[in-house]
mmCIF file of C-alpha atoms in Angstrom:
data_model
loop_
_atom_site.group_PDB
_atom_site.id
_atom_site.type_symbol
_atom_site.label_atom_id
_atom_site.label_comp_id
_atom_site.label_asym_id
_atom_site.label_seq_id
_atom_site.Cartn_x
_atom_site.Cartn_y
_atom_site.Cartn_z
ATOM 1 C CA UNK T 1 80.389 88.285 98.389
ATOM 2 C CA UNK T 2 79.472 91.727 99.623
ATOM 3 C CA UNK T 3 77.849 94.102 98.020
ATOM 4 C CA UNK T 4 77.863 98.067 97.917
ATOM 5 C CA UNK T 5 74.984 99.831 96.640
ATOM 6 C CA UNK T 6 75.432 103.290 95.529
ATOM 7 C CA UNK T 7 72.462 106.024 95.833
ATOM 8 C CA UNK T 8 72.328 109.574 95.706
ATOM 9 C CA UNK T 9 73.969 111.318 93.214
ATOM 10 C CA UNK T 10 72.977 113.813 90.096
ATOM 11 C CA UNK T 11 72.736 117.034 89.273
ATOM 12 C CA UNK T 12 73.496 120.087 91.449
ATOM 13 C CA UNK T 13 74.418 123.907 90.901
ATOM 14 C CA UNK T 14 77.223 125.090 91.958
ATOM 15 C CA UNK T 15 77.079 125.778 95.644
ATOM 16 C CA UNK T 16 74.703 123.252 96.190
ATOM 17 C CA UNK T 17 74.720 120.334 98.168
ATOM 18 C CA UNK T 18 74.833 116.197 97.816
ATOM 19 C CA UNK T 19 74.613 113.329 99.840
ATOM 20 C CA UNK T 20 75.997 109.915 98.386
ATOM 21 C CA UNK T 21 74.542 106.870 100.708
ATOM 22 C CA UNK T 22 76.381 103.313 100.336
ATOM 23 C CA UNK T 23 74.717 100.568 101.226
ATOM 24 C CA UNK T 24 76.642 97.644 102.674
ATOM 25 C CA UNK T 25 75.420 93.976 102.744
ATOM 26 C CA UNK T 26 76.281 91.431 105.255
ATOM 27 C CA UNK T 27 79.126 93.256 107.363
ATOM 28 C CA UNK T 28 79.749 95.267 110.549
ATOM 29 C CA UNK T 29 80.874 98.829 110.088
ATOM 30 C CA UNK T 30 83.689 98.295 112.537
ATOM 31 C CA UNK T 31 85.077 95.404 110.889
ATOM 32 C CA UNK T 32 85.434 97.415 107.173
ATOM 33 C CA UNK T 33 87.395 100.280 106.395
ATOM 34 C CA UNK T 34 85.235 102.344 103.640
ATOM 35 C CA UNK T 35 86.177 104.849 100.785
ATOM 36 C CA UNK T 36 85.139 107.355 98.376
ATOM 37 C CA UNK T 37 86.823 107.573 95.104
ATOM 38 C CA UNK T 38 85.956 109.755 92.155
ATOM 39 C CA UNK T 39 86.874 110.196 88.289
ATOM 40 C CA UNK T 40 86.463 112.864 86.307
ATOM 41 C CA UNK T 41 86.424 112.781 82.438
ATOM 42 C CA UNK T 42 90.043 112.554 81.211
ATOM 43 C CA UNK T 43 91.827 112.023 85.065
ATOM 44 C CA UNK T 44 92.768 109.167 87.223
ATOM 45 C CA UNK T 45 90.318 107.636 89.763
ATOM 46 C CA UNK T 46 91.574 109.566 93.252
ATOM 47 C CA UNK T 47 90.480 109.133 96.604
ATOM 48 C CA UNK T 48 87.954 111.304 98.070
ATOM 49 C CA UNK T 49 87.647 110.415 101.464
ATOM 50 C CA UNK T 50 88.085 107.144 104.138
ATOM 51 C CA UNK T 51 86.377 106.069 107.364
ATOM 52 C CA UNK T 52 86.927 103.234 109.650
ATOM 53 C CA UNK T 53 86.968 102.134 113.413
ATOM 54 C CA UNK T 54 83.489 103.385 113.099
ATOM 55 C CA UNK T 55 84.390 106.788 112.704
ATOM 56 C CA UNK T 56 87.312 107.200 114.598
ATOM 57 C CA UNK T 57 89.386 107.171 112.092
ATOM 58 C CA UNK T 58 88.662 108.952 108.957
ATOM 59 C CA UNK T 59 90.953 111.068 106.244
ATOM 60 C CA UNK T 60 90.234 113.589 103.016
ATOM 61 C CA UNK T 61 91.234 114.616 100.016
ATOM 62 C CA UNK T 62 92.948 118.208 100.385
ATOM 63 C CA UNK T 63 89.934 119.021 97.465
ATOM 64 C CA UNK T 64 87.090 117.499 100.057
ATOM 65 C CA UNK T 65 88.163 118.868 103.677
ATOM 66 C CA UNK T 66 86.107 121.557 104.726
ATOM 67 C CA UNK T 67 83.541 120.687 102.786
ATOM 68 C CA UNK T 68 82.974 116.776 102.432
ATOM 69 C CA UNK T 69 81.760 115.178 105.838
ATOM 70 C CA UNK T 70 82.010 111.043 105.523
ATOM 71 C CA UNK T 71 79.823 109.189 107.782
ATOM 72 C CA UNK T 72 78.132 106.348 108.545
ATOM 73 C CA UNK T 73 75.342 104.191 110.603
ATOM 74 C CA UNK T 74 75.924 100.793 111.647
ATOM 75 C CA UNK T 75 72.053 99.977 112.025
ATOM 76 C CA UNK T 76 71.932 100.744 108.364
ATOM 77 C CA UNK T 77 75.328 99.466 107.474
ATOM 78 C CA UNK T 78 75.231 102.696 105.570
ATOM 79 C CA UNK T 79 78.226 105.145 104.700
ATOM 80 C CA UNK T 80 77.698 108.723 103.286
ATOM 81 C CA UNK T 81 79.437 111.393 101.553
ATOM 82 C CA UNK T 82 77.517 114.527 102.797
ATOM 83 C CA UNK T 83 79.158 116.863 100.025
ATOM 84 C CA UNK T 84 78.399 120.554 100.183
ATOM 85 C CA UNK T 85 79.678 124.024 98.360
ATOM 86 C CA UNK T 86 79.953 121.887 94.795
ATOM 87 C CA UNK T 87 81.972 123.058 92.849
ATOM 88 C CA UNK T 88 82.322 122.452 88.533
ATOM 89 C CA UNK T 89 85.281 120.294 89.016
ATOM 90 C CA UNK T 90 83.547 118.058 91.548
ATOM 91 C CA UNK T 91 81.981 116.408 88.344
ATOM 92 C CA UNK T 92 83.187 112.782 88.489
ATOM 93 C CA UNK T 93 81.526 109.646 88.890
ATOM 94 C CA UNK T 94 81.948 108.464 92.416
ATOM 95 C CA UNK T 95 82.661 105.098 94.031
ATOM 96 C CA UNK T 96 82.422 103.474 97.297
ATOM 97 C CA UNK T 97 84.797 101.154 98.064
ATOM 98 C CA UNK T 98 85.489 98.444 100.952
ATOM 99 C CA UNK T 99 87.880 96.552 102.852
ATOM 100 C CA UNK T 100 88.434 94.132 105.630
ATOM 101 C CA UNK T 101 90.090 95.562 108.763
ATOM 102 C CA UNK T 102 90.713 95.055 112.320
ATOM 103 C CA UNK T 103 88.998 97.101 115.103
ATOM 104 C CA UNK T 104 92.316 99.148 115.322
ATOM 105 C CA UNK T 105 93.086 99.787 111.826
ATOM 106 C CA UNK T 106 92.930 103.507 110.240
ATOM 107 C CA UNK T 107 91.665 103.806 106.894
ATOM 108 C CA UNK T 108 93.434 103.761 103.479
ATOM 109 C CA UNK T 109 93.131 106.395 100.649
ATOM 110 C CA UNK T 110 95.010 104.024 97.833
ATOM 111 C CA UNK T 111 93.133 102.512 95.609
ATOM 112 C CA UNK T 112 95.077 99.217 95.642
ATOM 113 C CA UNK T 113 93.865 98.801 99.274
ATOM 114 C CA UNK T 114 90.108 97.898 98.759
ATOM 115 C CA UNK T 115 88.313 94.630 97.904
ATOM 116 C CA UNK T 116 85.224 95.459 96.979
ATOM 117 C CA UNK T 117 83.620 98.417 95.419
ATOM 118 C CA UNK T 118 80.292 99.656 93.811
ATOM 119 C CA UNK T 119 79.116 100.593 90.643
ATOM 120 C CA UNK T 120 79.548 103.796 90.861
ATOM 121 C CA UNK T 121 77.463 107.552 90.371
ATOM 122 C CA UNK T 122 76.987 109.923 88.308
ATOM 123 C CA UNK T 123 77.522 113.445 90.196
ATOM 124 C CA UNK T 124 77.556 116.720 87.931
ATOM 125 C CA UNK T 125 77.682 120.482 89.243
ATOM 126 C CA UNK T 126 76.139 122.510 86.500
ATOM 127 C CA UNK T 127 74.222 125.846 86.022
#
């Protein structure tokens, strides 16, 4: 079964900066699409941001763009959330999440579209 391993999150100030790394075990990065989802206390899980066709193809949230870069390095088989200007209501718990795609396939923002996902971290913006 594959696994994704979740690193990288706590506690920031606002205007700070984060990077979320998942860890991805026994795949290819161009044979997944990958997400990030978040939930905040009281709201519905939403997606955060997608990437797939090794980069080619990646989508965000209208609350990430401009701010949210998602990555990722095959030799690692490592996606990241480079998250910067955090803001209060980025507070969530955040998820990577993983599905099987072809070569050709853009990524998905929908929940219902992923497989397999990871535990999930804890990321709060505080003064």
């Amino acid at each position: 079964q594959l696994q994704l391993v979740e690193s990288g999150g706590g506690l920031v100030q606002p205007g700070g900066s984060l990077r979320l790394s998942c860890a991805a075990s026994g795949l290819s990065l161009d044979h997944y699409a990958f997400g990030w989802f978040r939930q905040a206390p009281g709201t519905e899980r939403e997606g955060v941001s997608c990437f797939s066709r090794g980069g080619a193809s990646t989508k965000y949230a209208d609350s990430a763009r401009g701010r949210f870069t998602i990555s990722g390095d095959n030799a690692k088989n490592t996606v990241y959330l480079q998250m910067s200007s955090l803001k209060a209501e980025d507070t969530a718990i955040y998820y990577c999440a993983a599905y099987p795609t072809s070569v050709w396939g853009s990524c998905s923002m929908t929940e219902r579209s992923y497989d397999f996902w990871g535990q999930g971290t804890q990321v709060t913006v505080s003064s």
